Short mmCIF file of C-alpha atoms in Angstrom, two decimals:
data_model
loop_
_atom_site.label_atom_id
_atom_site.label_comp_id
_atom_site.label_asym_id
_atom_site.label_seq_id
_atom_site.Cartn_x
_atom_site.Cartn_y
_atom_site.Cartn_z
CA MET E 1366 48.45 -6.15 61.57
CA VAL E 1367 51.84 -4.50 62.30
CA GLN E 1368 54.69 -6.47 61.66
CA LEU E 1369 57.53 -5.57 63.81
CA LEU E 1370 60.91 -6.64 62.43
CA ASN E 1371 63.36 -8.33 65.16
CA ILE E 1372 65.94 -5.48 65.26
CA HIS E 1373 68.23 -5.48 68.45
CA HIS E 1374 69.79 -2.09 68.08
CA GLY E 1375 67.26 0.20 66.76
CA TYR E 1376 63.53 0.92 67.08
CA ASN E 1377 60.38 1.10 64.84
CA PHE E 1378 61.42 -1.08 62.30
CA ARG E 1379 58.19 -2.43 60.48
CA ASP E 1380 57.28 -4.24 57.49
CA LEU E 1381 54.13 -2.79 55.74
CA GLY E 1382 53.24 -6.26 54.34
CA GLY E 1383 49.59 -7.54 55.17
CA TYR E 1384 47.75 -4.58 55.29
CA ARG E 1385 44.46 -5.21 53.43
CA THR E 1386 43.24 -2.73 50.47
CA ALA E 1387 39.60 -1.73 49.89
CA ASP E 1388 39.18 -3.80 46.68
CA GLY E 1389 40.48 -6.96 48.68
CA ARG E 1390 44.18 -7.36 47.88
CA VAL E 1391 47.08 -6.90 50.41
CA VAL E 1392 50.43 -5.13 50.57
CA ALA E 1393 52.99 -7.39 49.45
CA GLY E 1394 55.64 -8.23 52.60
CA HIS E 1395 59.41 -7.75 51.98
CA ARG E 1396 58.90 -4.89 49.88
CA LEU E 1397 58.12 -1.77 52.21
CA VAL E 1398 60.00 -1.36 55.46
CA ARG E 1399 59.60 1.85 57.62
CA ALA E 1400 62.18 2.37 60.34
CA GLY E 1401 63.87 4.67 62.73
CA LYS E 1402 67.42 5.47 62.47
CA LEU E 1403 70.10 3.16 61.39
CA ASP E 1404 73.36 4.31 63.06
CA GLU E 1405 73.36 1.86 65.89
CA LEU E 1406 72.72 -1.39 63.85
CA SER E 1407 74.80 -4.19 64.91
CA GLU E 1408 76.22 -6.38 62.08
CA ARG E 1409 73.68 -9.01 63.23
CA ASP E 1410 70.91 -6.32 62.43
CA GLN E 1411 72.57 -5.39 59.16
CA THR E 1412 72.71 -9.20 58.10
CA PHE E 1413 69.15 -9.50 59.00
CA LEU E 1414 67.92 -6.65 57.25
CA ALA E 1415 69.57 -7.83 53.94
CA ALA E 1416 68.11 -11.24 54.63
CA HIS E 1417 64.75 -9.68 54.94
CA GLY E 1418 65.22 -8.30 51.35
CA VAL E 1419 66.40 -4.69 52.04
CA THR E 1420 68.04 -3.50 48.88
CA THR E 1421 67.78 0.27 49.27
CA ASP E 1422 68.10 2.30 52.30
CA LEU E 1423 66.13 5.65 51.63
CA ASP E 1424 67.37 8.42 54.29
CA PHE E 1425 64.70 11.13 54.94
CA ARG E 1426 66.99 12.93 57.66
CA SER E 1427 68.66 16.38 57.03
CA PRO E 1428 72.33 16.86 56.40
CA GLU E 1429 73.03 17.53 60.05
CA GLU E 1430 71.43 14.39 61.28
CA ARG E 1431 73.24 12.30 58.76
CA GLU E 1432 76.57 13.71 59.56
CA ALA E 1433 75.97 13.17 63.35
CA ALA E 1434 74.54 9.64 63.14
CA PRO E 1435 75.54 8.15 59.69
CA ASP E 1436 73.61 5.05 58.57
CA ARG E 1437 74.92 1.69 58.95
CA LEU E 1438 73.80 0.13 55.84
CA PRO E 1439 72.23 -3.50 55.39
CA VAL E 1440 74.69 -5.79 53.85
CA GLY E 1441 74.53 -5.13 50.08
CA ALA E 1442 72.03 -2.34 50.38
CA THR E 1443 72.24 1.33 47.96
CA TYR E 1444 71.81 4.28 49.86
CA ASP E 1445 69.64 7.08 48.89
CA PHE E 1446 69.78 10.57 50.64
CA ASN E 1447 66.47 12.44 50.47
CA PRO E 1448 66.04 15.06 53.01
CA VAL E 1449 62.38 15.90 53.70
CA PHE E 1450 63.56 19.17 54.98
CA PRO E 1451 67.09 20.94 54.08
CA TYR E 1452 68.07 21.41 57.58
CA ASP E 1453 67.85 19.96 61.03
CA LYS E 1454 64.58 21.00 62.35
CA THR E 1455 66.25 22.72 65.28
CA GLN E 1456 68.28 24.99 62.97
CA VAL E 1457 65.73 25.93 60.30
CA THR E 1458 64.69 29.47 60.96
CA LYS E 1459 64.99 31.82 63.90
CA SER E 1460 61.37 31.26 64.72
CA TRP E 1461 61.75 27.54 65.25
CA ALA E 1462 64.87 28.59 67.70
CA GLU E 1463 62.24 30.72 69.42
CA GLU E 1464 59.65 28.26 69.67
CA GLN E 1465 62.29 25.70 71.21
CA ALA E 1466 63.14 28.37 73.73
CA GLU E 1467 59.78 28.75 74.72
CA PHE E 1468 59.19 25.08 75.29
CA ALA E 1469 60.31 25.97 79.05
CA PHE E 1470 57.47 28.40 79.38
CA ASP E 1471 54.75 26.66 77.24
CA PRO E 1472 53.97 23.09 77.86
CA GLN E 1473 52.09 23.25 74.61
CA GLY E 1474 55.19 24.47 72.62
CA GLY E 1475 56.07 20.98 71.07
CA TYR E 1476 52.58 20.02 70.33
CA LYS E 1477 52.38 23.38 68.46
CA ASN E 1478 55.49 22.87 66.57
CA MET E 1479 54.50 19.57 65.57
CA LEU E 1480 51.04 20.66 64.12
CA LYS E 1481 52.99 23.14 62.17
CA THR E 1482 55.41 20.56 61.00
CA TYR E 1483 52.76 18.47 59.56
CA ARG E 1484 51.19 20.96 57.63
CA GLU E 1485 54.67 21.81 56.28
CA PHE E 1486 54.78 18.34 55.03
CA ILE E 1487 51.99 19.15 52.57
CA THR E 1488 53.00 22.83 51.71
CA ASN E 1489 56.83 22.72 51.85
CA ASP E 1490 58.33 22.26 48.28
CA THR E 1491 61.49 20.55 49.62
CA SER E 1492 59.02 18.01 51.31
CA LYS E 1493 57.03 17.51 47.95
CA LYS E 1494 60.10 16.91 46.07
CA ALA E 1495 61.54 14.34 48.47
CA TYR E 1496 58.16 12.50 48.70
CA ARG E 1497 58.05 12.49 44.78
CA HIS E 1498 61.58 11.08 44.66
CA PHE E 1499 60.36 8.36 47.20
CA PHE E 1500 57.86 7.23 44.70
CA ASP E 1501 60.08 7.35 41.76
CA LEU E 1502 62.20 5.02 43.95
CA LEU E 1503 59.44 2.93 44.60
CA LEU E 1504 58.55 2.83 40.75
CA ALA E 1505 61.99 1.84 39.96
CA SER E 1506 62.30 -0.92 42.61
CA THR E 1507 61.04 -4.06 40.97
CA ASP E 1508 62.42 -6.60 43.58
CA GLY E 1509 63.51 -6.56 47.15
CA ALA E 1510 62.51 -4.07 49.85
CA VAL E 1511 62.95 -0.50 50.03
CA LEU E 1512 63.69 0.72 53.66
CA PHE E 1513 62.82 4.33 54.18
CA HIS E 1514 63.47 6.09 57.50
CA CYS E 1515 64.18 9.16 59.38
CA SER E 1516 65.34 9.72 62.95
CA ALA E 1517 62.45 8.18 65.18
CA GLY E 1518 60.61 6.68 62.20
CA LYS E 1519 57.59 8.58 63.30
CA ASP E 1520 56.97 11.76 61.10
CA ARG E 1521 58.83 12.16 58.10
CA THR E 1522 58.68 8.51 57.64
CA GLY E 1523 55.30 8.44 59.03
CA MET E 1524 53.88 10.58 56.16
CA ALA E 1525 55.82 8.45 53.53
CA ALA E 1526 54.15 5.54 54.87
CA VAL E 1527 50.53 7.41 54.86
CA PHE E 1528 51.10 8.43 50.99
CA ALA E 1529 52.47 4.83 50.08
CA LEU E 1530 49.54 3.05 51.62
CA ALA E 1531 46.96 5.53 50.46
CA VAL E 1532 48.25 5.13 46.91
CA LEU E 1533 47.86 1.45 47.34
CA GLY E 1534 44.30 1.66 48.34
CA VAL E 1535 44.67 0.77 52.08
CA PRO E 1536 41.64 2.42 53.95
CA GLU E 1537 42.38 5.55 55.84
CA ALA E 1538 41.48 3.86 59.24
CA THR E 1539 44.18 1.28 58.81
CA ILE E 1540 46.64 3.81 57.62
CA ARG E 1541 46.06 6.02 61.12
CA GLU E 1542 46.35 2.53 62.92
CA ASP E 1543 49.80 2.11 61.23
CA TYR E 1544 50.73 5.62 61.86
CA LEU E 1545 49.84 5.65 65.78
CA ALA E 1546 51.28 2.23 66.20
CA THR E 1547 54.81 4.11 66.53
CA ASN E 1548 53.85 4.85 70.05
CA GLN E 1549 54.29 1.29 71.02
CA TYR E 1550 57.96 1.33 69.86
CA VAL E 1551 59.53 4.60 70.63
CA GLY E 1552 58.44 4.74 74.40
CA GLY E 1553 61.95 3.67 75.64
CA GLN E 1554 63.72 6.13 73.47
CA LYS E 1555 61.30 9.02 74.60
CA ALA E 1556 61.90 8.19 78.10
CA LYS E 1557 65.95 8.51 77.58
CA VAL E 1558 65.37 11.61 75.89
CA ILE E 1559 63.11 13.18 78.73
CA ALA E 1560 65.48 11.62 81.38
CA ALA E 1561 68.41 13.33 80.02
CA ALA E 1562 66.61 16.55 79.79
CA LYS E 1563 65.53 16.45 83.17
CA GLN E 1564 69.01 15.78 84.66
CA GLU E 1565 70.01 19.01 82.50
CA GLY E 1566 67.33 21.04 84.44
CA ALA E 1567 64.40 20.60 82.13
CA ASN E 1568 61.32 22.20 83.68
CA ALA E 1569 57.73 20.17 83.50
CA ASN E 1570 56.68 22.43 80.70
CA MET E 1571 59.94 21.63 78.62
CA GLN E 1572 59.64 17.81 79.49
CA GLN E 1573 55.76 18.11 78.02
CA SER E 1574 56.96 19.38 75.02
CA LEU E 1575 59.71 16.87 74.39
CA ALA E 1576 57.11 14.02 75.13
CA ASP E 1577 55.06 15.73 72.45
CA LEU E 1578 57.76 15.77 69.95
CA TRP E 1579 58.02 11.98 70.39
CA ILE E 1580 54.36 10.74 70.28
CA ALA E 1581 52.50 10.29 67.13
CA ARG E 1582 49.16 12.09 68.32
CA PRO E 1583 46.07 11.82 65.91
CA GLU E 1584 45.87 15.62 65.66
CA TYR E 1585 49.38 15.68 63.94
CA LEU E 1586 48.07 13.54 61.12
CA ASP E 1587 44.76 15.31 61.16
CA ALA E 1588 46.65 18.51 60.53
CA ALA E 1589 48.56 17.06 57.54
CA LEU E 1590 45.26 15.75 56.07
CA ALA E 1591 43.41 18.86 56.82
CA THR E 1592 45.97 20.59 54.74
CA ILE E 1593 45.52 18.30 52.06
CA ASN E 1594 41.81 18.84 52.13
CA ALA E 1595 41.87 22.51 52.07
CA ALA E 1596 44.89 23.06 49.56
CA PHE E 1597 43.99 20.18 47.17
CA GLY E 1598 40.69 18.82 47.99
CA GLY E 1599 41.53 15.30 49.04
CA MET E 1600 44.25 12.56 49.29
CA ALA E 1601 43.91 11.54 45.75
CA GLN E 1602 44.11 15.25 44.30
CA TYR E 1603 46.99 15.60 46.31
CA LEU E 1604 48.78 12.32 45.05
CA SER E 1605 48.19 13.56 41.60
CA ALA E 1606 48.55 17.29 41.61
CA GLY E 1607 51.00 17.67 44.64
CA LEU E 1608 53.24 15.10 44.04
CA ALA E 1609 52.45 14.53 40.36
CA LEU E 1610 51.84 11.02 40.29
CA SER E 1611 50.12 10.04 37.17
CA LEU E 1612 47.07 7.30 37.15
CA GLY E 1613 49.52 5.12 35.25
CA GLU E 1614 52.17 5.49 37.73
CA GLN E 1615 49.75 4.52 40.72
CA ALA E 1616 48.82 1.61 38.78
CA ASP E 1617 52.15 0.56 38.62
CA LEU E 1618 52.74 0.92 41.94
CA LYS E 1619 49.73 -1.28 42.74
CA GLN E 1620 51.18 -3.83 40.37
CA LEU E 1621 54.56 -3.73 42.18
CA TYR E 1622 53.52 -3.44 45.86
CA LEU E 1623 50.29 -5.74 46.05
CA LYS E 1624 49.24 -9.14 45.74
CA GLU E 1625 46.23 -11.21 45.78
CA ALA E 1626 44.76 -12.08 49.20
#
């Protein structure tokens, strides 16, 4: 059951409350909110999020993204900057720049890049540090909602939601449904990006790659999960070893973010 929030100048704002866990409890509402970028929020939107209970805004974007489009905070919210990658992905390495140039020649360029990025969510030290900090913030938040976001609310945010729901005991099938639900809410933005690129002369290969960058594909999540299984032996081991979440901390998270059905 996806709970889309009524945001007028933003997209992919969702409350994770209502998902049922394997033991029959449910994720509490007004505690975990995943979102796209916040730079275009209206005053009405800022007030709406405050009324929804948002007390913390956790930003997974890079420094470049934040500088280009700074958040408009919900009224009274605390801002926490927590980049999953140290730089804008378009500037990380020469190989990424080369890949982007190849989008014009390879219709699978964007798709291949996303598979690589999802593997890096698991293996990159900066990413692991960022997701550990995410959980530290959740453990410290005893009241109100933590809103966590990137630019589209799809990839960096999507994996944070995967990890949080996994800790809380939500079944993998439900986690996957939440991940893929993004596709219902970013279509308009995807169309704008592709239309702008087409106007600038992007060929069909480039347009396909851009589309793949804006889609939440099952294969992307599968790439992350396969990396978790190969490197750690499963999600439970990744949470405990990769993110250093103790069993006590995981129990505390359930206490904080679950309620009886």
